Short mmCIF file of C-alpha atoms and ligand atoms in Angstrom, two decimals:
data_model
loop_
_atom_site.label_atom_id
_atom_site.label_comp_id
_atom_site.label_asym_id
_atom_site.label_seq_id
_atom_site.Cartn_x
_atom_site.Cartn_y
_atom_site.Cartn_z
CA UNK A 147 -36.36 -49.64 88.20
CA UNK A 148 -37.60 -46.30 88.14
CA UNK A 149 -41.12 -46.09 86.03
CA UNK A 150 -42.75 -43.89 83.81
CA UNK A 151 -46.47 -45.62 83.18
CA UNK A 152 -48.02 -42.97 80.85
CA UNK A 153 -44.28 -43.05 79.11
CA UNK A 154 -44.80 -46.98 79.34
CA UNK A 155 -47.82 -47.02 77.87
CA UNK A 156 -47.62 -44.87 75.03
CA UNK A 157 -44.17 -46.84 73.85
CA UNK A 158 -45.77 -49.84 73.78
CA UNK A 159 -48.93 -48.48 71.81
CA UNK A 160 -46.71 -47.13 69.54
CA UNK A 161 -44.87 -50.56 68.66
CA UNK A 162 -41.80 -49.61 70.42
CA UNK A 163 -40.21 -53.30 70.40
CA UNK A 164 -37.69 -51.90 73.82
CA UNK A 165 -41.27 -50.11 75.03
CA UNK A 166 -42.40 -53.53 74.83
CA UNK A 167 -39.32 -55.16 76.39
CA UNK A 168 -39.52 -53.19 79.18
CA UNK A 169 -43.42 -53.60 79.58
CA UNK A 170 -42.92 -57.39 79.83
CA UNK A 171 -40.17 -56.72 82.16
CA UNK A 172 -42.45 -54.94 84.66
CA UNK A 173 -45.26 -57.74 84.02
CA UNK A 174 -42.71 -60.37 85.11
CA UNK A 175 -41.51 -58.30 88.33
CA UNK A 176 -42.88 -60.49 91.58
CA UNK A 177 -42.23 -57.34 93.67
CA UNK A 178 -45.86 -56.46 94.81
CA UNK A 179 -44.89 -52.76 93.95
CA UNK A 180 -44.48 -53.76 90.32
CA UNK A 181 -47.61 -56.08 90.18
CA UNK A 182 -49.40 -52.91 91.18
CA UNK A 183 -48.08 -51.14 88.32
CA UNK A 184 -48.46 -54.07 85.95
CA UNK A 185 -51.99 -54.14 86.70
CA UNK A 186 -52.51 -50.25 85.89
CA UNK A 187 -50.95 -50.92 82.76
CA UNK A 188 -52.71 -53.76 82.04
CA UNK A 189 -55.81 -51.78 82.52
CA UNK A 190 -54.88 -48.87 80.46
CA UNK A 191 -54.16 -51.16 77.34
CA UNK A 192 -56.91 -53.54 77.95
CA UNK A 193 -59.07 -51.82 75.25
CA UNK A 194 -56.28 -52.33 72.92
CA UNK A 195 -55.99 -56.52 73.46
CA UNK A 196 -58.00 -58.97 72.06
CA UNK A 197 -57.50 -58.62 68.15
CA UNK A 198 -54.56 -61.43 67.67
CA UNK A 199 -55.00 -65.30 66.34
CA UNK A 200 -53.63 -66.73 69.65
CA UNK A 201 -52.52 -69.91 68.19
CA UNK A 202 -50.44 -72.38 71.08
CA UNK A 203 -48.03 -75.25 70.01
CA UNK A 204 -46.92 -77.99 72.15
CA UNK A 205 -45.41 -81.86 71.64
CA UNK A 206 -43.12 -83.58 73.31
CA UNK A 207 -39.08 -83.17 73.31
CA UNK A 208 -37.61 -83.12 69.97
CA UNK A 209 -40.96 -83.53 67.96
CA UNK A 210 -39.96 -79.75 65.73
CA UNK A 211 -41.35 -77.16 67.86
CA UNK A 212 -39.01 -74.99 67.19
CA UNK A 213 -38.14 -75.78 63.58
CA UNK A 214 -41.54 -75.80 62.98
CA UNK A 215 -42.38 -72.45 64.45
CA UNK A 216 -39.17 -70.61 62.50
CA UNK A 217 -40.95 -72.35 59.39
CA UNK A 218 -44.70 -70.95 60.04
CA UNK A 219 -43.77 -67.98 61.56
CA UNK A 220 -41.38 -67.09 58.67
CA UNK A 221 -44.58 -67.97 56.44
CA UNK A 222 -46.74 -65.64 58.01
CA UNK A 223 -44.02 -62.68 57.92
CA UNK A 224 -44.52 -63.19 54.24
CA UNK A 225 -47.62 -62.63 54.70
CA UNK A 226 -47.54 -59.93 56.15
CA UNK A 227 -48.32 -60.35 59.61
CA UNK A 228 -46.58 -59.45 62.90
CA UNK A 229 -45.84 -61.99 65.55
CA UNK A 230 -44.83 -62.45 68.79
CA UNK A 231 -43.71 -65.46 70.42
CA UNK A 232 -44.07 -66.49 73.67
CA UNK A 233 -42.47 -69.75 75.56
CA UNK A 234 -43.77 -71.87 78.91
CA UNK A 235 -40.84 -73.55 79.92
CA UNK A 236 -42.17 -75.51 83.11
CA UNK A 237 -38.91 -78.15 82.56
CA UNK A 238 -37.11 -75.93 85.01
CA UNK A 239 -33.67 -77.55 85.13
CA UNK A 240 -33.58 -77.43 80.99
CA UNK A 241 -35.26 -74.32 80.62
CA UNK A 242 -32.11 -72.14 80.73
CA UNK A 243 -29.98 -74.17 77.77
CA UNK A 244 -33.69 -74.84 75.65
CA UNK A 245 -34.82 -71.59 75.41
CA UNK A 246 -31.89 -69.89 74.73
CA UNK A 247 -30.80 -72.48 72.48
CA UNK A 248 -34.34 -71.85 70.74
CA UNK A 249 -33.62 -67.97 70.62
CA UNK A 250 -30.40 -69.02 68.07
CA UNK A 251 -32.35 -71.71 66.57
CA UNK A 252 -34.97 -69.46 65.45
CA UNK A 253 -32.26 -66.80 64.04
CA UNK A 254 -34.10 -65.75 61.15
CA UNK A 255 -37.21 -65.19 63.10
CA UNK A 256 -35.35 -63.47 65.83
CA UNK A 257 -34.03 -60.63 63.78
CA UNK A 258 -37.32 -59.82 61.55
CA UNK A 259 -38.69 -56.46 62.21
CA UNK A 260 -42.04 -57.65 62.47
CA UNK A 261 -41.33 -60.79 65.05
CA UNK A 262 -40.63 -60.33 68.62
CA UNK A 263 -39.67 -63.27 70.79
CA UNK A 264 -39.60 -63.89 74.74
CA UNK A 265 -38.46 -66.38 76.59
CA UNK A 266 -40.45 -67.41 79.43
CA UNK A 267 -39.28 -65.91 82.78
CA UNK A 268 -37.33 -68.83 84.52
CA UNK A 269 -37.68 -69.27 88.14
CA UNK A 270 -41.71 -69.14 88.55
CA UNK A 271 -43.85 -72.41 89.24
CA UNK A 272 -45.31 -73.35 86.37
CA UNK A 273 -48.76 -71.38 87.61
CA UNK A 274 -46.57 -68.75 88.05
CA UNK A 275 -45.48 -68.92 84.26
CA UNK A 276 -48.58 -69.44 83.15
CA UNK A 277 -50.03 -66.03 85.04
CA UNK A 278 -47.54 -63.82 82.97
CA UNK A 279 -47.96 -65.46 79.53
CA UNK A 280 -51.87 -64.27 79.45
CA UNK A 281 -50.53 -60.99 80.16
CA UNK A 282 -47.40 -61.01 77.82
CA UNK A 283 -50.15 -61.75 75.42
CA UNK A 284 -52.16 -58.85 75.90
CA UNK A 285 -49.30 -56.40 75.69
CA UNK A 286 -47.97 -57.88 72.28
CA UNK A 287 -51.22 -57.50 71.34
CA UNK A 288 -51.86 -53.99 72.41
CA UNK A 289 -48.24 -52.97 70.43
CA UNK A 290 -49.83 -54.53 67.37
CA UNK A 291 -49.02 -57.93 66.61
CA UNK A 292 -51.55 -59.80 65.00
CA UNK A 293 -50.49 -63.34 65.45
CA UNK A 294 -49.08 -64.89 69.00
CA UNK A 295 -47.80 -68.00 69.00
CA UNK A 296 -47.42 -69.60 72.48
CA UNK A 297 -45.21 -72.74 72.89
CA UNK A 298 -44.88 -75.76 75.32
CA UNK A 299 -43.31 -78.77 75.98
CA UNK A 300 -45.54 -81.11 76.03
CA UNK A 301 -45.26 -82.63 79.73
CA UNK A 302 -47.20 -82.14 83.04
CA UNK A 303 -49.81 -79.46 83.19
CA UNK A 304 -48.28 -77.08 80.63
CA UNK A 305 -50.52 -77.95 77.72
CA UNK A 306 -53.82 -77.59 79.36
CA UNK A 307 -52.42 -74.71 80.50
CA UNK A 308 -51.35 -73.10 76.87
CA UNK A 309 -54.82 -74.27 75.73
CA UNK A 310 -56.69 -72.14 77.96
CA UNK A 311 -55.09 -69.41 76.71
CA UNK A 312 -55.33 -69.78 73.30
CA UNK A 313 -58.22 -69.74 70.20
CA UNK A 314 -56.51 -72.53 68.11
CA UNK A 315 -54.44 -75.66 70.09
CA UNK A 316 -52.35 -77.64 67.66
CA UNK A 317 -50.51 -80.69 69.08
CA UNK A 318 -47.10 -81.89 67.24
CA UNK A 319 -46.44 -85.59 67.12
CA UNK A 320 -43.48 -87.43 65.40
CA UNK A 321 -44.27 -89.94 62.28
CA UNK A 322 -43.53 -93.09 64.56
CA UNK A 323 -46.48 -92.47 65.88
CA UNK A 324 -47.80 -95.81 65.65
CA UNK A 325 -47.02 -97.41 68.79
CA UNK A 326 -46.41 -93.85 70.64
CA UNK A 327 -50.21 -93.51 69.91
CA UNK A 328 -50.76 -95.77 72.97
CA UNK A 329 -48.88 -94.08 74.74
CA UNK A 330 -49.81 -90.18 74.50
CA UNK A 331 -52.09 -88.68 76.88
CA UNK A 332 -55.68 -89.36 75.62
CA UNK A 333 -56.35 -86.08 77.00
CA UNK A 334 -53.88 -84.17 75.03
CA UNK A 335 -55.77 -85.01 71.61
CA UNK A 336 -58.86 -83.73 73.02
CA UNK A 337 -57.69 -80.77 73.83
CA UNK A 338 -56.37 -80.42 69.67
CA UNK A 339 -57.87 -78.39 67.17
CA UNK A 340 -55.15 -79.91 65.07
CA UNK A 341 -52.94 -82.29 64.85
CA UNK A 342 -49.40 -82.02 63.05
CA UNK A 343 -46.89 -84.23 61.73
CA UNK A 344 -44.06 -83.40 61.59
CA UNK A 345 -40.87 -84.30 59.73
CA UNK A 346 -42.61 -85.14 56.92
CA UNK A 347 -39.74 -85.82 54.33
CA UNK A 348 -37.31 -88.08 53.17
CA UNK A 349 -36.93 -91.36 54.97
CA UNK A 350 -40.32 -90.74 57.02
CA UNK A 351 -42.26 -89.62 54.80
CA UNK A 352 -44.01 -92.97 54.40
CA UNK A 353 -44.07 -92.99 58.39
CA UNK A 354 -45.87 -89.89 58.30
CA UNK A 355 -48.88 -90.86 56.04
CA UNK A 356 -49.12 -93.56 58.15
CA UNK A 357 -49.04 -91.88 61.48
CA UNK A 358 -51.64 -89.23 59.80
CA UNK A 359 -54.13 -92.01 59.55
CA UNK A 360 -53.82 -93.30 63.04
CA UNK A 361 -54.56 -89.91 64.41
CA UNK A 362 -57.61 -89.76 62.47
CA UNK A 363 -58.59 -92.84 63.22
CA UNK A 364 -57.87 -92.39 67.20
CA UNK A 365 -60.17 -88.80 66.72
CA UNK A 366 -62.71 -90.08 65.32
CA UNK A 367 -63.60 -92.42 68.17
CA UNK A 368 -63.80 -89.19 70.79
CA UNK A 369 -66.67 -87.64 70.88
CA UNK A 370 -66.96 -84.25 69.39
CA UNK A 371 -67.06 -81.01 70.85
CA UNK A 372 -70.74 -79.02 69.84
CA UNK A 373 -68.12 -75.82 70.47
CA UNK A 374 -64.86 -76.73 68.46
CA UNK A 375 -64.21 -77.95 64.71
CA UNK A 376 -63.39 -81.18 64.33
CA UNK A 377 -60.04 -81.54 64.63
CA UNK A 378 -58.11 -82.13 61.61
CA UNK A 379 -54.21 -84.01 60.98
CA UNK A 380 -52.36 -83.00 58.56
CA UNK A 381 -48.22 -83.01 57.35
CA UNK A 382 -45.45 -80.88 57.57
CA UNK A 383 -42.20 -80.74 56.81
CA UNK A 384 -40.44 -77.92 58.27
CA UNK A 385 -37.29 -78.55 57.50
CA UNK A 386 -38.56 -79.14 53.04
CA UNK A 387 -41.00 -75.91 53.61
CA UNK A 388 -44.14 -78.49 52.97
CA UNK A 389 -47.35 -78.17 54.09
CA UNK A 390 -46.98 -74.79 55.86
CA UNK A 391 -49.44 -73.37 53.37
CA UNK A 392 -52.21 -75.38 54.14
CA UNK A 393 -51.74 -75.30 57.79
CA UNK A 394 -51.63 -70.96 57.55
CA UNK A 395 -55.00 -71.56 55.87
CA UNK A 396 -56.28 -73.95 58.01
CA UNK A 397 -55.33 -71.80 61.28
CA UNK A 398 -57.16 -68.94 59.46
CA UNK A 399 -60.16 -70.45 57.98
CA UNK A 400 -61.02 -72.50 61.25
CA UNK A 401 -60.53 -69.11 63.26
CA UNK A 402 -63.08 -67.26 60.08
CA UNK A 403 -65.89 -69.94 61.01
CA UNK A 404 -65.18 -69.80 64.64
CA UNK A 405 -65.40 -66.55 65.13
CA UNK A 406 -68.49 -65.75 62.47
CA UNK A 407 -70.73 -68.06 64.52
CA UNK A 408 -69.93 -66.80 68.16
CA UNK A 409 -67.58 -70.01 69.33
CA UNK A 410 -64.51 -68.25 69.28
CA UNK A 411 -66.22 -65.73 71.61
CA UNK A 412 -67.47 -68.13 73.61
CA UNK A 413 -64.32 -69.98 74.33
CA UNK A 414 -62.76 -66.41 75.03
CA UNK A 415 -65.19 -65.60 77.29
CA UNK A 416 -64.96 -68.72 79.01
CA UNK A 417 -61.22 -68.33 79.11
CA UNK A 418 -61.37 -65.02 81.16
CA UNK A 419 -63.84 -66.12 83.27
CA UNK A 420 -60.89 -68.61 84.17
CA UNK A 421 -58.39 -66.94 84.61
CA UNK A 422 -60.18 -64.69 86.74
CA UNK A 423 -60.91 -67.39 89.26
CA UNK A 424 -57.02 -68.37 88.89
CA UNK A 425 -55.88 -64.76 89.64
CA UNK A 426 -58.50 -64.15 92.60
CA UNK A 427 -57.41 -67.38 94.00
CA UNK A 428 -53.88 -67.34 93.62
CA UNK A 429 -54.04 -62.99 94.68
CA UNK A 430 -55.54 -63.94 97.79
CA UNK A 431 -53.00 -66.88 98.61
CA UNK A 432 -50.48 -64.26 97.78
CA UNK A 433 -52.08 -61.55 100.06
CA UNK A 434 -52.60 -63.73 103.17
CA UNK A 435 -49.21 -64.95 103.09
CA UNK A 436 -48.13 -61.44 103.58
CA UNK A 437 -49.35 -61.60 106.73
CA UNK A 438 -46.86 -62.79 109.26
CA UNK A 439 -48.81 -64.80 111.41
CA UNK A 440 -50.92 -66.46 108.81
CA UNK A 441 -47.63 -67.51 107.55
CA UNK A 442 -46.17 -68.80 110.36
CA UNK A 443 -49.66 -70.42 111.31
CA UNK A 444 -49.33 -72.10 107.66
CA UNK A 445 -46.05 -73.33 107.90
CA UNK A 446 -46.47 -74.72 111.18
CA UNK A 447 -49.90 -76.64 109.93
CA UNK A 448 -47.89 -77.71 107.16
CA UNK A 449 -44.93 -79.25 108.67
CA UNK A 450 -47.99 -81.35 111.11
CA UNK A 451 -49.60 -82.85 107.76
CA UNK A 452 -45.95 -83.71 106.15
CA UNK A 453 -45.42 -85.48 109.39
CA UNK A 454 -49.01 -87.76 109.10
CA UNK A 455 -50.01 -86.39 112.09
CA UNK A 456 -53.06 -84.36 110.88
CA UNK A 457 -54.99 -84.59 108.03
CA UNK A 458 -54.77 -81.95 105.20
CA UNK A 459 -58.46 -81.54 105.54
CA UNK A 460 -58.30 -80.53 108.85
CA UNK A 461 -55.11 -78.43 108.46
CA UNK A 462 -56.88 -76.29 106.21
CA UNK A 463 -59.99 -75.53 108.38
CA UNK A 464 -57.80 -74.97 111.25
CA UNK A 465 -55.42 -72.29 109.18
CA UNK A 466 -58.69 -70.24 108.15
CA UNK A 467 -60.09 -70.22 111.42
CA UNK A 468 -56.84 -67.80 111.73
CA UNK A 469 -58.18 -65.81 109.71
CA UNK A 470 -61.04 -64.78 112.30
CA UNK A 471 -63.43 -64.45 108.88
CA UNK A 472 -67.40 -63.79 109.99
CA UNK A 473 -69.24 -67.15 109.86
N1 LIG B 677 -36.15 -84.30 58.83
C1 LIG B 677 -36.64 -83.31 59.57
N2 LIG B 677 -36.07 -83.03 60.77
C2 LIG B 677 -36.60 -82.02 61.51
C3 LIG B 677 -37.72 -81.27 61.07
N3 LIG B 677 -38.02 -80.36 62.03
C4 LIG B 677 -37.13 -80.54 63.02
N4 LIG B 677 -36.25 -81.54 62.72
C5 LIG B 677 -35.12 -81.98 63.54
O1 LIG B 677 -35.60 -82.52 64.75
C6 LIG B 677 -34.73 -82.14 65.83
C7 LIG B 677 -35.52 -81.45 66.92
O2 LIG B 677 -36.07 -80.25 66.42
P1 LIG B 677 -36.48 -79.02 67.37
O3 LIG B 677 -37.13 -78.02 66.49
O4 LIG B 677 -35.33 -78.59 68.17
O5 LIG B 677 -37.52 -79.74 68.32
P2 LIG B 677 -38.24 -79.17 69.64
O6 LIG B 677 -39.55 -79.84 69.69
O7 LIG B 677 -38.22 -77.70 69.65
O8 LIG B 677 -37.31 -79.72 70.78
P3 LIG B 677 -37.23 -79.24 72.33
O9 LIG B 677 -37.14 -77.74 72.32
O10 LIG B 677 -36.00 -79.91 72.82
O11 LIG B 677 -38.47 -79.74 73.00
C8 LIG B 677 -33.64 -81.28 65.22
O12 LIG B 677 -32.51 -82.06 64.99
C9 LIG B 677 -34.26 -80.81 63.93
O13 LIG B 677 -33.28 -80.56 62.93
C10 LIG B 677 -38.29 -81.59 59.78
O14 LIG B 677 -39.25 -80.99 59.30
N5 LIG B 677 -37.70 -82.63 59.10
MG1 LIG B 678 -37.54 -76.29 71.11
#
């Protein structure tokens, strides 16, 4: 791929959705050629990021992800906002059939003017995922959407992951929750700004109350965070078009008090001070396995700690000693 940065640039800044297409392209490029160029970019726009509601969405298999994020994204076209959504698939061996399957399922979002939708690249560790999506972000903001939604599965790492990317965490959970409660990950509700039920209608409705007052109950025996809301539950049926209203102005009020007393700046702040660590540390993994003898050195201390036959500990002092790095 031949590229035109400047060209690049100014497509995407204009709103160009194939501008952006091919920006996220480039971003998702491993070729260190490409990374080079994605990072120019990156820098060129960077004045132009920061201005969405970065909202992420996880729960487990079948909770309504997707339903639910045709309904509330349709709602906030209506509103008149433009969104872009963004998917980390870490489920590797589903991840083909789920998120194209999700591209069909959200039809109607998929072919608004004002909604742009990307798979996450398949392929990349989870890490790896993760590294593009805070970038994908920053381009769809810097061609003008106003509202990113980022979605997960809800298994492994991938939540904490989504949730240190985004200003508002909301965590999906089915109206059986009763006896699931147990089960969840405590620390999946802490991470929550809110808490949704979904499915809301017909035969669960009842369910649904019900599971809404567990969740309240189990929150209010964590302790609060001085730099978050408390974390609210509430219903939705995406499928009956209930209870998107409230949760639009919940997203949006929460976000208003946030970011009036300095939190939401905080937690962004925080956030890139994070990801900077992630990206020095995982740049410099990257750069030192260029290096053919490092490798080598690497694989060969590797294969001696699979074996038991030297401790990890020591494996790792004795591959930076490689290195020859000034005491
Ligand atoms: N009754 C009812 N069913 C729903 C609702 N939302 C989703 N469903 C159904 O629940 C099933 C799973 O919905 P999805 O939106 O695919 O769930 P998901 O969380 O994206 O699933 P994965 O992508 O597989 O993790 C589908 O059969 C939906 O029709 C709802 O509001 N009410
Ligand atoms: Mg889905």
């Amino acid at each position: 791929m031949s590229i035109d940065l400047k060209g690049l640039e100014a497509a995407l800044i204009s709103g160009d959705r194939r501008g952006l297409a091919k920006a996220l392209t480039l971003i998702e490029s491993r070729r260190p050629e490409h990374r080079l160029l994605a990072g120019k970019l990156l820098s060129a726009i960077y004045s132009k990021t920061g201005r969405a509601n970065r909202i992420g969405i996880t729960g487990s298999p079948g909770v309504g992800k997707s339903t639910f994020i045709e309904a509330l994204g349709k709602f906030f076209l209506q509103q008149g906002h433009k969104l872009a959504v963004l998917a980390i698939d870490p489920s590797s061996p589903r991840s083909h059939g789920s998120i194209l399957g999700d591209k069909t399922r959200m039809a109607e979002l998929a072919v608004h003017p004002d909604c742009f939708i990307r798979p996450s690249p398949s392929g990349l560790s989870l890490g790896g995922v993760a590294r593009r999506t805070r970038e994908c972000v920053l381009l769809c903001e810097a061609a003008g959407y106003d509202t990113i939604m980022i979605e997960t599965v809800g298994v492994g790492q991938s939540e904490t992951l989504v949730s240190s990317m985004v200003d508002i965490f909301m965590f999906l959970q089915l109206p059986n929750a009763g006896d699931q409660l147990q089960g969840i990950k405590k620390g999946i509700l802490e991470l929550a700004d809110l808490v949704v039920v979904t499915k809301a209608d017909g035969a669960f409705e009842q369910a649904a109350r019900r599971a809404k007052v567990d969740h309240e109950m189990a929150l209010h025996y964590m302790q609060p965070d001085p730099d978050r809301l408390l974390p609210r539950v509430m219903m939705c049926s995406a499928v009956e078009k209930k209870g998107l209203h409230e949760i639009y102005d919940t997203i949006l009020g929460n976000l208003k008090i946030l970011s009036s007393d300095g939190r939401l700046q905080k937690r962004r702040q925080q956030q890139r001070e994070q990801w900077f660590e992630s990206e020095l540390h995982d740049q410099l993994m990257d750069s030192l396995l260029r290096d053919r003898g490092f490798k080598s050195k690497v694989q060969e201390l590797k294969g001696k700690v699979m074996h038991g036959t030297m401790a990890p500990t020591e494996a790792a002092q004795q591959a930076i000693l490689k290195l020859n790095l000034p005491d």
